[in-house]
Amino acid sequence: MGRFILRRLGQGFLVVLGVSLVVFVAMRVFGDPAKVMLPLSATTEQRAEFEHLIGLDRPLPEQFVTFIGELATLDFGDSLWQRRPAMEVVFERLPNTLMLVGAGLGFAMIMALPLGALAALRPGGIIDRVTVIGGLVGLSTPQFWLGLLLIMLFAVQLRILPTSGIGGVSHLILPALTLALPSMARMVLLVRSQVIDELNQQYVKTARAKGLRFHQVLFGHALRNVMIPFITLAGWEVISALAGYTVVVESVFAWPGLGHTAIQAIQRNDLFLLQAIVFTVAIAIVLVNILLDVIYKFIDPRIKLA
Amino acid sequence: MSPAADRPLLEIERLEVEFDTRRGVVRGLRGVDLSIGRGETLAIVGESGSGKSVTAQAVMGLIDVPGRIVGGDVRWKGHSLLSRSRARQARDIRGKEIALVFQDPMTSLNPLIRVGQQISEVLRRHLGMTRADADLRVLDLLEAVGIPAPPRRAKQYPHELSGGMRQRVMIAMAIACEPELLIADEPTTALDVTIQAQVLELIAGLQETLGLSVLLITHDLGVVAGLCDRVAVMYAGQIVETGSAEDVFERPAHPYTQGLIRSTPRLDDHMERLVSIDGAPPSLLAPPPGCAFYERCPIAEARCATLPPLIPIPNRTAGSVACWRATTNAWDSASVPPGELRAV
């Protein structure tokens, strides 16, 4: 197991290296940082000075080596907007995003399992129909709109929760819920169809023929098998949230996390900060993937770790 | 013998099962009567779709939506297994007093659970054993079904075992609580021929040492001959003939049984072609009111359009047949060519 994790970390390192190459090419070869980051009124001399300052006048291979070296030391340069190291900004905002994703998707996962299983017990029954319709509505609701809707209801009409910003638990509820609902809808539908599927498997008949009680059949046998696709989807949801959903949700709720910061960095042409955010998210995704593989191994003995 | 000991262990009476399908209601079982005594070995034979497995599943309470039991009764030691008020007792009996071995050992075990634990589960459920006691007993059971190195095997997962091994695990699971009746639903169909013989020997051996009654469900007449005292032949959801294995194989009374035996290839025959019964069983969406074999029978006549009752055969002990014209050899006396000949 230890060796496996080390290997996957090694592979993850290569992925991050690949990401860095893409970012490098996109920024330095196809893009022109000086044009993007300096005001339009900058003179040719000022541009040349800027390019010299960040090393843009060197040959590309040399620039790449320097770039990798800076990555290795987590030195992404200073954020133009914040006037301090970009990584400092990232470390300040990252916990907020993790809190949001953890609360939102944690809630979604905890709710999706029992709801989906409950619906699957009587396919076509009233609980099942309500769940399926709710699921379809949930997964086709645009997140930004859902967020605004929740703000209007709970913050403006009922006045029981704050509209935006960060603070206590009350500030977390609406953004976490907005992040959770579409994910939860996808997970509920998956759990439902998988439980229906598993309950029709032959091994479930064996378990029932053994005289096991229904809860033993469901929890001891069927749900274990459902966990495999469930973990796959849950992992995908976490990755999608880190790489995208949080951008929308954090913007709607002015939640000072990485997603919201990324939008601000783009608006302010703050390439160094954006770079730092992209790398942090890439590393987070690699780590989530490794975690998923380890969880798979615990659930499914058929998976050989290599 | 006291009357209680006289009574069959399992009695199936006028059992009817239906399945709702998109095309209509399929009448899977159409009034099946069967009984199995203590220590007896009964085989149900018949082709696919004749209702053999449905019978077993009805006994084990495994008929689910879209299927349902619409009539008749299944009694264990005189008590109904079907009545709602006794559902709890029925669940206590299943897995303990009646155990089932399924056809396909590849899919019948939970892939994510160690085989030892899948066996110990039934011990803990029915005998109230502690985990530690059950784990010890599992080793004995694995030994009893001929699995070498039980401590190692018990810790393995199903995918680490061969098909034959898995079927042995299934059998170990079935005999864990020393049941009185073992139902084996095509236990060898999914296995290699060489493994088939071993599994059958195992079942025969266990039957002897544990005094089990066995209900064997199969389409393989060769399997029946070696293992069973009595045979029931099913066709289109009904039983068409019963009798001792010897009677049914040597002196079949129903034209269908005769056709079935005729179509079994034998080593000592130098036939170059296989004989089959012409036609196909009737659709159970709309079963014929009369004899279900009417369309394929070489000696069918007008009265066969009404349903023949299952009546005892004279000069056969505990044997019966559902045919108006039961003869010794329907196929040779037929004027029409009996069955289609096709190239192997």
XYZ file of C-alpha atoms in Angstrom:
650
model
C 0.000 0.000 0.000
C 2.784 2.434 0.917
C 4.604 1.655 -2.289
C 1.429 2.122 -4.251
C 0.821 5.553 -2.787
C 4.412 6.537 -3.521
C 4.049 5.404 -7.109
C 0.823 7.297 -7.554
C 2.427 10.390 -6.038
C 5.193 10.002 -8.597
C 2.654 9.756 -11.395
C 0.793 12.713 -9.955
C 4.018 14.669 -10.018
C 4.296 13.972 -13.737
C 0.723 15.162 -14.241
C 1.482 18.406 -12.440
C 4.608 18.781 -14.563
C 2.413 18.337 -17.645
C 0.042 20.988 -16.373
C 2.952 23.327 -15.830
C 4.109 22.799 -19.414
C 0.626 23.612 -20.721
C 0.403 26.715 -18.581
C 3.884 27.780 -19.632
C 3.131 27.362 -23.323
C -0.239 29.081 -23.051
C 1.202 32.046 -21.194
C 4.650 32.610 -22.618
C 4.452 31.191 -26.112
C 0.920 31.978 -27.222
C 0.279 34.786 -24.766
C 2.142 37.939 -23.978
C 2.301 38.608 -20.235
C 3.649 42.083 -20.741
C 0.689 43.057 -22.894
C -1.784 41.545 -20.473
C -0.316 42.823 -17.243
C 0.871 46.312 -18.150
C -1.530 49.172 -18.765
C -2.172 50.149 -22.385
C -0.336 53.405 -21.850
C 2.971 51.674 -21.041
C 5.876 52.763 -23.221
C 8.117 50.407 -25.173
C 10.903 51.005 -22.678
C 8.660 50.150 -19.763
C 7.581 46.978 -21.509
C 11.151 45.965 -22.186
C 12.051 46.612 -18.583
C 9.111 44.515 -17.387
C 10.042 41.665 -19.737
C 13.582 41.762 -18.484
C 12.361 41.833 -14.896
C 10.368 38.594 -15.187
C 12.851 37.033 -17.616
C 10.788 37.133 -20.772
C 13.802 38.210 -22.830
C 15.584 34.877 -22.214
C 15.383 31.878 -24.575
C 12.237 29.762 -24.007
C 14.009 26.605 -22.679
C 15.831 28.661 -20.125
C 12.597 30.358 -19.154
C 10.980 26.946 -18.697
C 13.736 25.687 -16.408
C 13.487 28.832 -14.306
C 9.711 28.464 -14.279
C 9.911 24.855 -13.020
C 12.426 25.902 -10.391
C 10.039 28.566 -9.139
C 7.192 26.062 -9.039
C 9.289 23.678 -6.971
C 9.733 26.386 -4.353
C 6.065 27.432 -4.670
C 7.260 30.813 -5.842
C 4.676 32.076 -8.294
C 5.726 35.679 -8.068
C 3.781 38.513 -6.515
C 0.136 39.092 -7.146
C -0.150 42.398 -9.001
C -3.531 43.045 -7.496
C -2.746 42.167 -3.891
C 0.883 43.296 -3.965
C 2.108 40.262 -2.060
C 3.245 36.719 -2.972
C 0.551 34.919 -4.981
C 0.958 31.775 -2.915
C 0.191 33.719 0.240
C -3.144 34.715 -1.256
C -3.813 31.104 -2.278
C -3.063 29.732 1.173
C -5.360 32.322 2.651
C -8.268 31.425 0.340
C -7.805 27.667 -0.003
C -9.227 26.756 3.437
C -12.445 28.608 2.591
C -12.893 26.599 -0.590
C -12.106 23.356 1.189
C -14.621 24.196 3.885
C -17.279 24.948 1.286
C -16.602 21.799 -0.736
C -16.341 19.652 2.386
C -19.599 20.923 3.870
C -21.523 20.924 0.579
C -20.448 17.589 -0.846
C -20.284 15.944 2.568
C -23.915 16.865 3.046
C -24.759 15.693 -0.479
C -23.117 12.303 0.041
C -24.671 11.718 3.447
C -28.115 12.534 2.108
C -27.788 10.741 -1.230
C -27.132 7.251 0.135
C -30.233 6.808 2.300
C -32.499 8.735 -0.096
C -31.401 6.720 -3.120
C -31.633 3.434 -1.250
C -35.057 4.299 0.112
C -36.328 5.087 -3.376
C -34.902 1.835 -4.707
C -36.774 -0.319 -2.215
C -40.019 0.176 -4.101
C -39.288 1.187 -7.683
C -42.275 3.048 -9.051
C -43.617 3.705 -5.564
C -44.484 7.161 -4.319
C -41.117 7.763 -2.597
C -39.324 6.605 -5.703
C -41.275 8.900 -8.001
C -40.796 11.939 -5.795
C -37.081 11.169 -5.543
C -36.606 10.691 -9.275
C -38.506 13.859 -10.184
C -36.667 15.802 -7.491
C -33.385 14.386 -8.796
C -34.099 15.391 -12.371
C -35.107 18.904 -11.311
C -32.013 19.134 -9.130
C -29.535 18.124 -11.767
C -31.016 20.421 -14.392
C -31.045 23.521 -12.188
C -28.305 26.038 -13.042
C -26.219 26.633 -9.958
C -26.044 30.429 -10.196
C -29.821 30.616 -10.441
C -30.306 28.199 -7.563
C -27.996 30.364 -5.458
C -29.945 33.513 -6.242
C -33.193 31.729 -5.517
C -31.955 30.600 -2.127
C -30.727 34.100 -1.327
C -34.109 35.566 -2.230
C -35.949 33.057 -0.100
C -33.793 32.716 3.014
C -31.953 36.032 3.100
C -34.355 38.519 1.560
C -37.825 37.133 2.316
C -37.335 35.141 5.499
C -34.287 37.064 6.695
C -32.912 34.086 8.590
C -29.584 33.742 6.807
C -26.998 36.237 5.547
C -26.921 36.941 1.815
C -23.204 36.565 1.258
C -19.703 36.795 2.627
C -17.977 34.687 5.199
C -18.534 34.481 8.926
C -20.055 31.831 11.141
C -21.908 28.684 10.217
C -24.890 30.748 9.073
C -22.788 32.167 6.229
C -21.819 28.686 5.126
C -25.331 27.234 4.840
C -26.567 28.829 1.614
C -23.407 28.454 -0.503
C -22.895 24.880 0.738
C -26.500 24.046 -0.089
C -26.166 25.593 -3.541
C -23.074 23.533 -4.190
C -24.671 20.405 -2.730
C -28.067 20.186 -4.405
C -27.115 19.411 -8.034
C -24.415 16.967 -6.879
C -26.826 15.363 -4.495
C -29.368 14.970 -7.300
C -26.839 13.104 -9.467
C -25.775 10.920 -6.565
C -29.319 10.085 -5.480
C -30.226 8.967 -8.993
C -27.081 6.870 -9.202
C -27.601 5.222 -5.814
C -31.224 4.499 -6.653
C -30.471 2.786 -9.953
C -27.495 0.916 -8.532
C -29.409 -0.373 -5.518
C -32.214 -1.559 -7.807
C -29.573 -3.271 -9.897
C -27.773 -4.904 -7.006
C -30.958 -6.133 -5.362
C -31.599 -8.133 -8.525
C -28.198 -9.767 -8.457
C -27.901 -13.451 -7.811
C -25.816 -12.999 -4.678
C -28.709 -11.107 -3.116
C -30.917 -14.122 -3.775
C -28.286 -16.233 -2.044
C -28.299 -13.883 0.927
C -32.072 -14.018 1.114
C -32.093 -17.803 0.753
C -29.793 -17.876 3.758
C -32.660 -16.385 5.721
C -30.845 -13.099 6.375
C -33.013 -10.243 7.512
C -33.730 -7.554 4.996
C -31.473 -4.948 6.575
C -28.639 -7.479 6.564
C -29.175 -8.110 2.868
C -29.355 -4.404 2.074
C -26.543 -3.048 4.219
C -24.323 -6.103 4.461
C -24.515 -7.139 0.826
C -26.142 -4.814 -1.689
C -24.938 -1.402 -0.458
C -21.343 -2.576 -0.285
C -21.443 -3.183 -4.001
C -23.172 0.142 -4.604
C -20.279 1.917 -2.887
C -17.966 1.266 -5.840
C -19.835 3.372 -8.434
C -20.881 5.761 -5.682
C -17.284 6.538 -4.751
C -16.484 7.052 -8.426
C -19.238 9.628 -8.806
C -18.493 11.276 -5.458
C -14.855 11.678 -6.500
C -15.928 13.172 -9.778
C -18.183 15.614 -7.918
C -15.334 16.715 -5.647
C -13.055 17.271 -8.613
C -15.735 19.128 -10.581
C -16.443 21.292 -7.554
C -12.780 22.182 -7.098
C -12.263 22.840 -10.789
C -15.489 24.615 -11.596
C -18.617 24.650 -9.468
C -16.952 26.618 -6.687
C -16.139 29.386 -9.167
C -19.858 29.942 -9.729
C -21.039 29.383 -6.172
C -18.303 31.494 -4.580
C -18.977 34.307 -7.014
C -22.696 34.305 -6.310
C -22.142 34.390 -2.543
C -18.953 36.513 -2.574
C -17.318 33.634 -0.727
C -13.588 34.401 -0.468
C -12.355 31.087 -1.783
C -10.105 30.081 -4.657
C -12.871 30.091 -7.267
C -13.985 33.613 -6.515
C -10.359 34.732 -6.315
C -9.673 33.159 -9.716
C -12.428 35.260 -11.272
C -11.032 38.373 -9.611
C -7.528 37.539 -10.823
C -8.808 37.181 -14.370
C -10.681 40.476 -14.172
C -7.531 42.213 -12.929
C -5.209 40.545 -15.421
C -3.310 39.103 -12.471
C -1.583 36.257 -14.312
C 0.722 35.228 -11.478
C -2.113 34.800 -9.039
C -4.140 32.871 -11.619
C -1.174 30.592 -12.234
C -0.843 29.865 -8.543
C -4.537 29.006 -8.308
C -4.428 26.698 -11.352
C -1.497 24.794 -9.875
C -3.076 24.465 -6.484
C -6.262 23.080 -8.013
C -4.260 20.695 -10.228
C -2.397 19.347 -7.222
C -5.644 19.008 -5.266
C -7.201 17.009 -8.115
C -4.212 14.692 -8.280
C -4.432 14.102 -4.533
C -8.182 13.419 -4.685
C -7.547 10.836 -7.400
C -4.948 9.049 -5.313
C -7.310 9.070 -2.359
C -10.018 7.534 -4.565
C -7.725 4.709 -5.632
C -6.911 3.924 -2.026
C -10.603 3.891 -1.097
C -11.358 1.565 -4.037
C -8.753 -0.820 -2.772
C -10.439 -0.967 0.602
C -13.872 -1.596 -0.873
C -13.092 -3.922 -3.758
C -10.659 -6.798 -3.225
C -10.650 -7.506 -6.968
C -8.668 -4.342 -7.595
C -4.966 -5.007 -7.645
C -2.822 -2.029 -6.782
C 0.222 -1.741 -8.939
C -44.036 -44.785 13.063
C -45.945 -41.878 14.497
C -48.161 -39.880 12.145
C -45.839 -36.884 12.432
C -42.884 -38.855 11.170
C -45.050 -40.191 8.393
C -45.845 -36.763 7.113
C -43.658 -35.490 4.271
C -41.204 -32.752 5.199
C -42.163 -30.522 2.335
C -45.528 -30.451 0.654
C -46.268 -28.347 -2.378
C -49.942 -28.189 -3.163
C -51.635 -26.833 -6.298
C -48.955 -24.146 -6.461
C -49.553 -21.430 -9.025
C -47.110 -18.663 -9.888
C -47.604 -15.876 -12.389
C -45.231 -13.312 -13.859
C -46.326 -9.947 -15.160
C -44.540 -9.154 -18.378
C -44.929 -6.506 -20.997
C -46.714 -8.998 -23.210
C -49.111 -10.185 -20.552
C -49.312 -12.564 -17.632
C -47.049 -15.581 -17.932
C -48.344 -18.550 -16.002
C -45.087 -19.975 -14.730
C -46.512 -22.666 -12.483
C -49.953 -24.079 -13.159
C -50.883 -26.182 -10.164
C -47.829 -28.106 -9.045
C -48.153 -30.897 -6.478
C -45.052 -32.368 -4.906
C -43.927 -33.798 -1.640
C -40.589 -34.843 -0.253
C -40.179 -37.193 2.677
C -37.390 -37.284 5.217
C -34.153 -38.557 3.702
C -35.685 -38.749 0.262
C -34.019 -37.576 -2.924
C -36.359 -36.123 -5.506
C -35.370 -34.799 -8.890
C -37.388 -32.361 -10.921
C -36.479 -32.635 -14.578
C -37.703 -30.688 -17.533
C -36.532 -28.275 -20.166
C -35.805 -24.575 -19.710
C -38.929 -22.651 -18.846
C -40.831 -25.659 -17.565
C -41.000 -24.182 -14.062
C -38.370 -26.205 -12.219
C -36.459 -23.269 -10.816
C -39.603 -21.283 -10.117
C -40.747 -24.154 -7.909
C -37.503 -23.993 -5.938
C -37.683 -20.223 -5.645
C -41.266 -20.359 -4.436
C -40.170 -22.685 -1.638
C -37.334 -20.324 -0.711
C -39.565 -17.249 -0.807
C -37.601 -15.755 -3.680
C -40.499 -15.006 -6.004
C -40.330 -11.238 -6.467
C -42.084 -8.641 -8.488
C -42.911 -9.126 -11.375
C -43.687 -12.654 -10.158
C -46.234 -13.640 -7.541
C -47.712 -16.737 -6.019
C -51.392 -16.719 -6.924
C -52.579 -20.044 -5.593
C -51.760 -23.169 -3.677
C -49.538 -23.644 -0.690
C -46.059 -24.691 0.351
C -45.960 -26.456 3.716
C -42.916 -27.325 5.777
C -43.622 -29.954 8.418
C -47.287 -29.095 8.088
C -46.981 -25.312 8.441
C -47.428 -22.964 5.520
C -44.336 -21.072 4.414
C -46.425 -18.627 2.430
C -48.820 -17.158 4.967
C -48.105 -13.575 5.819
C -48.576 -14.070 9.534
C -45.792 -16.642 9.603
C -43.312 -14.727 7.445
C -40.873 -14.432 10.335
C -40.956 -18.157 11.085
C -40.533 -18.883 7.378
C -37.410 -16.704 7.312
C -36.052 -18.573 10.319
C -36.591 -21.874 8.494
C -34.985 -20.734 5.249
C -31.247 -21.096 5.385
C -31.503 -23.239 8.492
C -33.859 -26.150 7.845
C -34.159 -25.659 4.108
C -31.091 -24.558 2.170
C -30.569 -23.746 -1.468
C -27.616 -24.172 -3.801
C -27.862 -22.073 -6.922
C -26.918 -22.858 -10.460
C -24.205 -20.312 -11.067
C -21.509 -20.168 -8.405
C -19.849 -17.315 -10.306
C -22.576 -14.817 -9.493
C -24.109 -16.372 -6.399
C -21.422 -15.202 -4.005
C -20.957 -11.579 -3.033
C -17.731 -10.517 -4.781
C -16.734 -8.103 -2.014
C -16.969 -10.402 0.992
C -14.543 -13.124 2.058
C -16.026 -16.564 1.481
C -15.473 -17.543 5.098
C -17.528 -14.604 6.229
C -20.305 -15.424 3.785
C -20.547 -18.842 5.403
C -20.225 -17.636 8.983
C -22.995 -15.120 8.368
C -25.563 -17.893 8.159
C -24.234 -19.524 11.344
C -24.491 -16.293 13.264
C -27.922 -15.597 11.856
C -29.531 -18.942 12.664
C -27.493 -20.535 15.415
C -26.641 -17.337 17.270
C -22.945 -18.188 17.210
C -20.345 -15.616 18.141
C -18.030 -14.451 15.412
C -15.157 -16.499 16.801
C -17.183 -19.707 17.132
C -18.627 -19.257 13.658
C -15.173 -18.716 12.168
C -13.998 -22.004 13.663
C -17.043 -23.836 12.399
C -16.455 -22.408 8.920
C -13.139 -24.249 8.778
C -14.889 -27.547 9.552
C -17.478 -26.870 6.888
C -14.888 -26.049 4.237
C -13.121 -29.262 5.138
C -16.386 -31.186 4.895
C -16.995 -30.008 1.337
C -13.496 -30.979 0.315
C -11.758 -27.622 0.131
C -8.052 -27.974 0.909
C -6.305 -25.554 3.264
C -9.496 -24.127 4.823
C -7.812 -21.409 6.935
C -6.307 -19.897 3.809
C -9.401 -20.344 1.639
C -11.747 -18.859 4.227
C -9.886 -15.571 3.967
C -10.094 -15.441 0.182
C -12.594 -13.622 -1.967
C -14.808 -15.382 -4.502
C -12.756 -14.204 -7.475
C -9.741 -16.057 -6.073
C -11.586 -19.403 -6.238
C -12.347 -21.623 -9.232
C -15.913 -22.397 -10.248
C -15.844 -25.807 -8.619
C -14.438 -24.330 -5.410
C -17.092 -21.669 -5.369
C -19.830 -24.255 -5.763
C -18.292 -26.124 -2.823
C -18.433 -22.894 -0.845
C -22.102 -22.548 -1.793
C -22.696 -26.090 -0.571
C -20.783 -25.412 2.646
C -23.016 -22.390 3.160
C -26.097 -24.499 2.518
C -25.179 -27.263 4.953
C -23.849 -24.872 7.601
C -26.885 -25.215 9.847
C -27.358 -28.913 9.087
C -30.551 -28.454 7.117
C -33.114 -31.174 6.658
C -33.757 -30.340 3.026
C -31.204 -29.255 0.462
C -32.546 -27.773 -2.738
C -29.985 -27.867 -5.521
C -31.047 -25.800 -8.522
C -28.984 -27.080 -11.450
C -25.908 -27.266 -9.214
C -23.606 -28.538 -11.941
C -24.811 -26.720 -15.043
C -22.225 -23.960 -14.879
C -19.320 -26.287 -14.125
C -16.825 -28.272 -16.185
C -17.792 -31.874 -16.792
C -15.041 -33.264 -14.562
C -16.025 -30.914 -11.749
C -19.700 -31.816 -12.202
C -19.074 -35.398 -11.117
C -17.153 -34.235 -8.047
C -19.910 -31.878 -6.964
C -22.571 -34.554 -7.431
C -20.507 -37.020 -5.434
C -20.165 -34.412 -2.723
C -23.927 -33.891 -2.569
C -24.545 -37.654 -2.536
C -21.986 -38.084 0.240
C -23.457 -35.313 2.355
C -26.917 -36.706 1.816
C -25.746 -39.980 3.284
C -23.765 -38.616 6.224
C -26.213 -35.874 7.212
C -29.392 -37.734 6.308
C -30.461 -34.839 4.114
C -33.493 -34.817 1.909
C -32.493 -33.467 -1.477
C -34.572 -31.716 -4.089
C -32.460 -31.725 -7.224
C -33.482 -29.570 -10.128
C -31.889 -30.380 -13.432
C -32.348 -30.792 -17.129
C -29.616 -33.404 -17.227
C -31.120 -36.860 -17.028
C -27.704 -38.401 -16.501
C -27.317 -36.484 -13.244
C -30.671 -37.737 -11.974
C -30.056 -41.413 -12.637
C -27.115 -41.649 -10.293
C -28.444 -39.584 -7.440
C -32.174 -39.728 -7.003
C -34.831 -42.050 -5.624
C -37.773 -40.317 -7.214
C -38.271 -38.196 -10.283
C -40.892 -35.634 -11.245
C -41.048 -34.525 -14.860
C -42.245 -30.986 -15.505
C -43.605 -29.583 -18.709
C -45.041 -26.112 -19.307
C -45.526 -25.306 -15.631
C -47.085 -28.617 -14.683
C -45.932 -31.995 -13.482
C -46.641 -34.602 -16.133
C -45.123 -37.696 -14.600
C -43.731 -38.899 -11.300
C -42.274 -42.166 -10.166
C -39.179 -43.905 -8.936
C -36.083 -43.106 -10.957
C -36.070 -46.628 -12.266
C -39.705 -46.539 -13.350
C -39.449 -43.159 -15.027
C -36.284 -44.000 -16.930
C -36.987 -47.634 -17.783
C -40.737 -47.505 -18.226
C -41.703 -43.885 -18.930
C -45.442 -43.492 -19.254
C -45.880 -39.975 -20.634
C -45.093 -39.354 -24.301
C -43.072 -36.279 -23.278
C -40.895 -38.287 -20.869
C -40.384 -40.884 -23.566
C -39.383 -38.200 -26.042
C -37.007 -36.654 -23.500
C -35.272 -39.967 -22.880
C -35.171 -40.762 -26.580
C -33.437 -37.452 -27.255
C -30.712 -38.060 -24.669
C -27.533 -39.099 -26.452
C -26.090 -42.337 -25.161
C -22.561 -43.608 -25.399
C -23.607 -47.126 -26.376
C -25.775 -45.973 -29.258
C -24.004 -45.517 -32.521
C -26.397 -42.823 -33.607
C -24.984 -40.328 -35.975
C -27.710 -37.833 -35.425
C -29.464 -36.477 -32.379
C -33.174 -37.016 -32.033
C -35.262 -34.125 -30.813
C -38.900 -33.549 -30.053
C -40.502 -31.640 -32.857
C -41.954 -28.226 -32.061
C -41.659 -26.068 -28.977
C -43.476 -25.904 -25.628
C -46.626 -23.773 -25.661
C -46.395 -20.148 -24.669
C -47.336 -19.727 -21.036
C -48.863 -16.362 -21.855
C -51.903 -18.292 -23.039
C -51.445 -21.932 -22.129
C -53.753 -24.390 -23.869
C -56.726 -25.551 -21.822
C -55.909 -29.196 -22.476
C -52.750 -31.211 -22.376
C -49.786 -28.864 -22.875
C -47.979 -31.495 -24.923
C -50.912 -31.865 -27.332
C -49.254 -30.016 -30.216
C -46.098 -32.111 -30.121
C -47.525 -35.449 -29.092
C -47.394 -38.307 -31.640
C -50.466 -40.017 -30.219
C -52.657 -36.991 -29.454
C -56.360 -37.409 -30.073
C -59.559 -35.454 -29.527
C -59.891 -35.960 -25.764
C -56.367 -34.604 -25.236
C -57.851 -31.138 -25.732
C -59.144 -31.408 -22.170
C -56.625 -31.363 -19.350
C -55.592 -34.854 -18.212
C -55.362 -35.181 -14.402
C -52.230 -36.487 -12.719
C -53.424 -39.957 -11.764
C -51.596 -42.855 -10.132
C -50.184 -45.426 -12.463
C -51.254 -48.939 -11.641
C -48.376 -51.306 -10.874
C -46.073 -48.394 -10.059
C -45.436 -47.409 -6.442
C -45.866 -43.715 -5.814
C -45.955 -42.954 -9.489
C -48.414 -40.989 -11.538
C -48.885 -39.611 -15.007
C -50.955 -36.864 -16.594
C -51.917 -38.426 -19.915
C -55.162 -39.789 -21.336
C -53.318 -42.301 -23.446
C -50.295 -43.299 -21.387
C -48.581 -46.131 -23.214
C -45.227 -47.767 -23.078
C -43.962 -46.310 -26.273
C -45.793 -43.498 -27.918
C -43.112 -42.663 -30.443
C -42.708 -46.056 -32.139
C -46.423 -46.726 -32.385
C -47.019 -43.330 -33.906
C -48.011 -43.270 -37.517
C -46.519 -39.838 -38.031
C -42.713 -39.517 -38.149
C -41.677 -39.040 -34.529
C -39.687 -35.956 -34.173
C -37.425 -34.108 -36.423
C -34.080 -35.569 -37.289
C -31.337 -33.088 -37.486
C -27.659 -33.251 -38.195
C -25.315 -33.002 -35.267
